[in-house]
Coordinates of C-alpha atoms and ligand atoms in Angstrom, one line a residue:
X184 CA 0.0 0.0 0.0
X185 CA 1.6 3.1 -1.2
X186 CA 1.6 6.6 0.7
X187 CA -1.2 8.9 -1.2
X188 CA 0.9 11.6 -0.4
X189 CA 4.1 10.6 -1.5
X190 CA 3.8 7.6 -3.0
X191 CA 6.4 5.7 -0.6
X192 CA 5.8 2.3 -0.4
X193 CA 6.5 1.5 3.5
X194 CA 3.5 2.3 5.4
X195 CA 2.8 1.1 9.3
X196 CA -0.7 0.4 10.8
X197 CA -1.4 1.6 13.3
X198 CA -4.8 0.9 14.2
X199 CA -7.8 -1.8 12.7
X200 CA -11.4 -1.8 13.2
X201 CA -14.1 -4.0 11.7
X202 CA -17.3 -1.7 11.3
X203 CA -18.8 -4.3 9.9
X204 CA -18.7 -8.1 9.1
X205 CA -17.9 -7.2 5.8
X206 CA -15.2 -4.4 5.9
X207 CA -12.0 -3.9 7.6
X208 CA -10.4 -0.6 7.9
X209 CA -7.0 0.2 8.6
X210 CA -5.1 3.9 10.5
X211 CA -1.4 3.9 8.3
X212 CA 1.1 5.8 8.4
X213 CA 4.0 6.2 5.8
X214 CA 7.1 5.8 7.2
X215 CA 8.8 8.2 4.9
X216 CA 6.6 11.4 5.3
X217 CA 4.5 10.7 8.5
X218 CA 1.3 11.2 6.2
X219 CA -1.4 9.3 8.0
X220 CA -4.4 7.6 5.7
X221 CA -6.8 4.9 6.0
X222 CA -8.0 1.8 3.9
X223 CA -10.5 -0.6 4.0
X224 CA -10.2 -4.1 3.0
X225 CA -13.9 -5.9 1.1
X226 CA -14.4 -8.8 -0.3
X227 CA -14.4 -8.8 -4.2
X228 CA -18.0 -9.1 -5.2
X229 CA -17.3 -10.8 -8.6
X230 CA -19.3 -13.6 -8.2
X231 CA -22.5 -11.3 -7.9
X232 CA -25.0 -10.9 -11.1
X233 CA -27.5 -8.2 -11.7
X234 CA -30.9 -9.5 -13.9
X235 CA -32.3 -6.6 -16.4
X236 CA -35.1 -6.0 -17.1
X237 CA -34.4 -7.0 -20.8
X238 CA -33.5 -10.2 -19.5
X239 CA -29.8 -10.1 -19.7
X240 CA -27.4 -10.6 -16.8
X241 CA -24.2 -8.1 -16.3
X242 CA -22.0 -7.9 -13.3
X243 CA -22.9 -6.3 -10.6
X244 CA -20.7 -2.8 -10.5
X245 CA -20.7 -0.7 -7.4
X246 CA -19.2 2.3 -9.6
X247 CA -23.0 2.2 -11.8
X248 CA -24.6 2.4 -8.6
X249 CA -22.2 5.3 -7.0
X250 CA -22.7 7.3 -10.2
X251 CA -26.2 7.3 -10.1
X252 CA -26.6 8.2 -6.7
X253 CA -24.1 10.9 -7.2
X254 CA -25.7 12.2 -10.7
X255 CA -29.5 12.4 -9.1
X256 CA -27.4 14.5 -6.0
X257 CA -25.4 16.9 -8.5
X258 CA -27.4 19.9 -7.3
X259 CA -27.2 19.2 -3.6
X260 CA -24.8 20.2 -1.1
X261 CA -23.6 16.4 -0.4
X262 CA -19.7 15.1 -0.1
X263 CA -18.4 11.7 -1.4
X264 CA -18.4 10.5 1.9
X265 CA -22.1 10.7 2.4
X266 CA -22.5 9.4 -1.0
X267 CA -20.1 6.6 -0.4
X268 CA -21.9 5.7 2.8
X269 CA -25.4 6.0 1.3
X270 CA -24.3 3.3 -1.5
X271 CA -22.8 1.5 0.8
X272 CA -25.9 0.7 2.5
X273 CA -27.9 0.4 -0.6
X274 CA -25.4 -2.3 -1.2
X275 CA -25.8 -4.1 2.1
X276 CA -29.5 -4.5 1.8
X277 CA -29.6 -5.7 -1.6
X278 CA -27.3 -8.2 -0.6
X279 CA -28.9 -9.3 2.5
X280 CA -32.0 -10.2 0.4
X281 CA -29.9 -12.0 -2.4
X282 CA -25.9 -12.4 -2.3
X283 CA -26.1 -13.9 -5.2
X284 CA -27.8 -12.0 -7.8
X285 CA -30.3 -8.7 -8.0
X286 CA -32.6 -7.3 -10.3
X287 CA -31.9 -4.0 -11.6
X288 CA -35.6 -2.7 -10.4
X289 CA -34.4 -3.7 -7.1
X290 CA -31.2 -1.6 -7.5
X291 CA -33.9 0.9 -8.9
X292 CA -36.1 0.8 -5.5
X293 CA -33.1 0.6 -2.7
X294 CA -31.7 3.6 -4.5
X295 CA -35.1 5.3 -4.5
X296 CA -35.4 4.7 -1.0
X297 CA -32.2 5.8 0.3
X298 CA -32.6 8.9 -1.7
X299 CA -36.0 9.7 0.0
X300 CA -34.4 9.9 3.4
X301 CA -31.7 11.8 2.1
X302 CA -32.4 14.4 -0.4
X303 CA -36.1 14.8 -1.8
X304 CA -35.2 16.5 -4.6
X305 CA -32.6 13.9 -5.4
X306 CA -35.5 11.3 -5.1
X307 CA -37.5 12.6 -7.4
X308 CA -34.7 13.4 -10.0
X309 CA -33.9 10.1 -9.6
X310 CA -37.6 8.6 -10.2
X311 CA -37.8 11.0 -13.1
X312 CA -34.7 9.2 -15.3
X313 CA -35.4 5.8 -14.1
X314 CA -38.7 5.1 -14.2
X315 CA -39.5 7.1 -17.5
X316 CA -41.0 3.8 -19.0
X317 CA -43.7 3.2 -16.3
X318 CA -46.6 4.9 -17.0
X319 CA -47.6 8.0 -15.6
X320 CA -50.1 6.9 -12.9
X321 CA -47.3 4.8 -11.5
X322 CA -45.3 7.4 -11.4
X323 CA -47.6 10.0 -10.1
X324 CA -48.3 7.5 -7.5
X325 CA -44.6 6.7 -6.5
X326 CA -44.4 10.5 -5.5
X327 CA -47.4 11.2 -3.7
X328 CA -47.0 7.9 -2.0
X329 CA -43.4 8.0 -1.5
X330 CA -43.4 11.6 0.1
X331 CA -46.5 10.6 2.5
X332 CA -45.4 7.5 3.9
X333 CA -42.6 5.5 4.6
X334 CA -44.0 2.7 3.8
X335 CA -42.4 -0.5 1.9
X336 CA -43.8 -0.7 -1.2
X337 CA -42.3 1.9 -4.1
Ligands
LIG475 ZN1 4.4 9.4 2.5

């Protein structure tokens, strides 16, 4: 693991945490310039399929995910960590339905509902672009219902 700030290649840790089952992080620090940094360590989810709606399978890719969530955010106020964090857990609870393999409507609703809690705006920029094939009543419906309640069903 190189030093991000001067690229020297003998770093210590100096501290590890597990936040969660799936994710170790590591405090280093380069030995050279004292620059202190963290990683975390996660399992490479290769083996993890995504179904479209078309009917073809592709490979799951966090990055699609991430830039989504960051595209329907452009206009607000929010940093890559909150958008890191929020994919993160879109992540975990796809995956804690399926490991294996999601659908990209189910990509399409976790998203929708992290967005909800996060940034309205963002929610319904979001709806707007990906739902533009459902009808209108469905979408007209996923608002008013989405901003009333918090229920389950999007
Ligand atoms: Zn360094």
């Amino acid at each position: 693991m190189r030093c991000p700030q001067c690229s020297g290649s003998d770093t210590r840790v100096l501290d590890t945490r597990t936040p969660d089952e799936r994710t170790v992080k590591r405090r280093r620090q380069c030995a050279t310039c004292g620059f202190r940094f963290s990683t975390a360590e996660r399992p490479v989810r290769e083996e993890i399929f995504v179904r479209k709606r078309c009917g073809g399978v592709e490979e799951f890719d966090r990055q699609k995910i991430a830039a989504s969530v960051q595209c329907a955010l452009k206009k607000g106020p929010c940093r890559k960590a909150e958008v890191d964090a929020l994919v993160d857990e879109i992540i975990a609870k796809l995956l804690a339905e399926n490991p294996k393999c999601v659908s990209t409507d189910r990509i399409g609703d976790e998203v929708l509902r992290a967005l909800r809690r996060f940034d309205e705006m963002a929610y319904v920029r979001y709806l707007s672009v990906h739902r533009a094939f459902a009808n209108l009543s469905d979408f007209r419906e996923n608002i008013l219902g989405g901003v009333e309640n918090d229920g389950d069903t999007v």
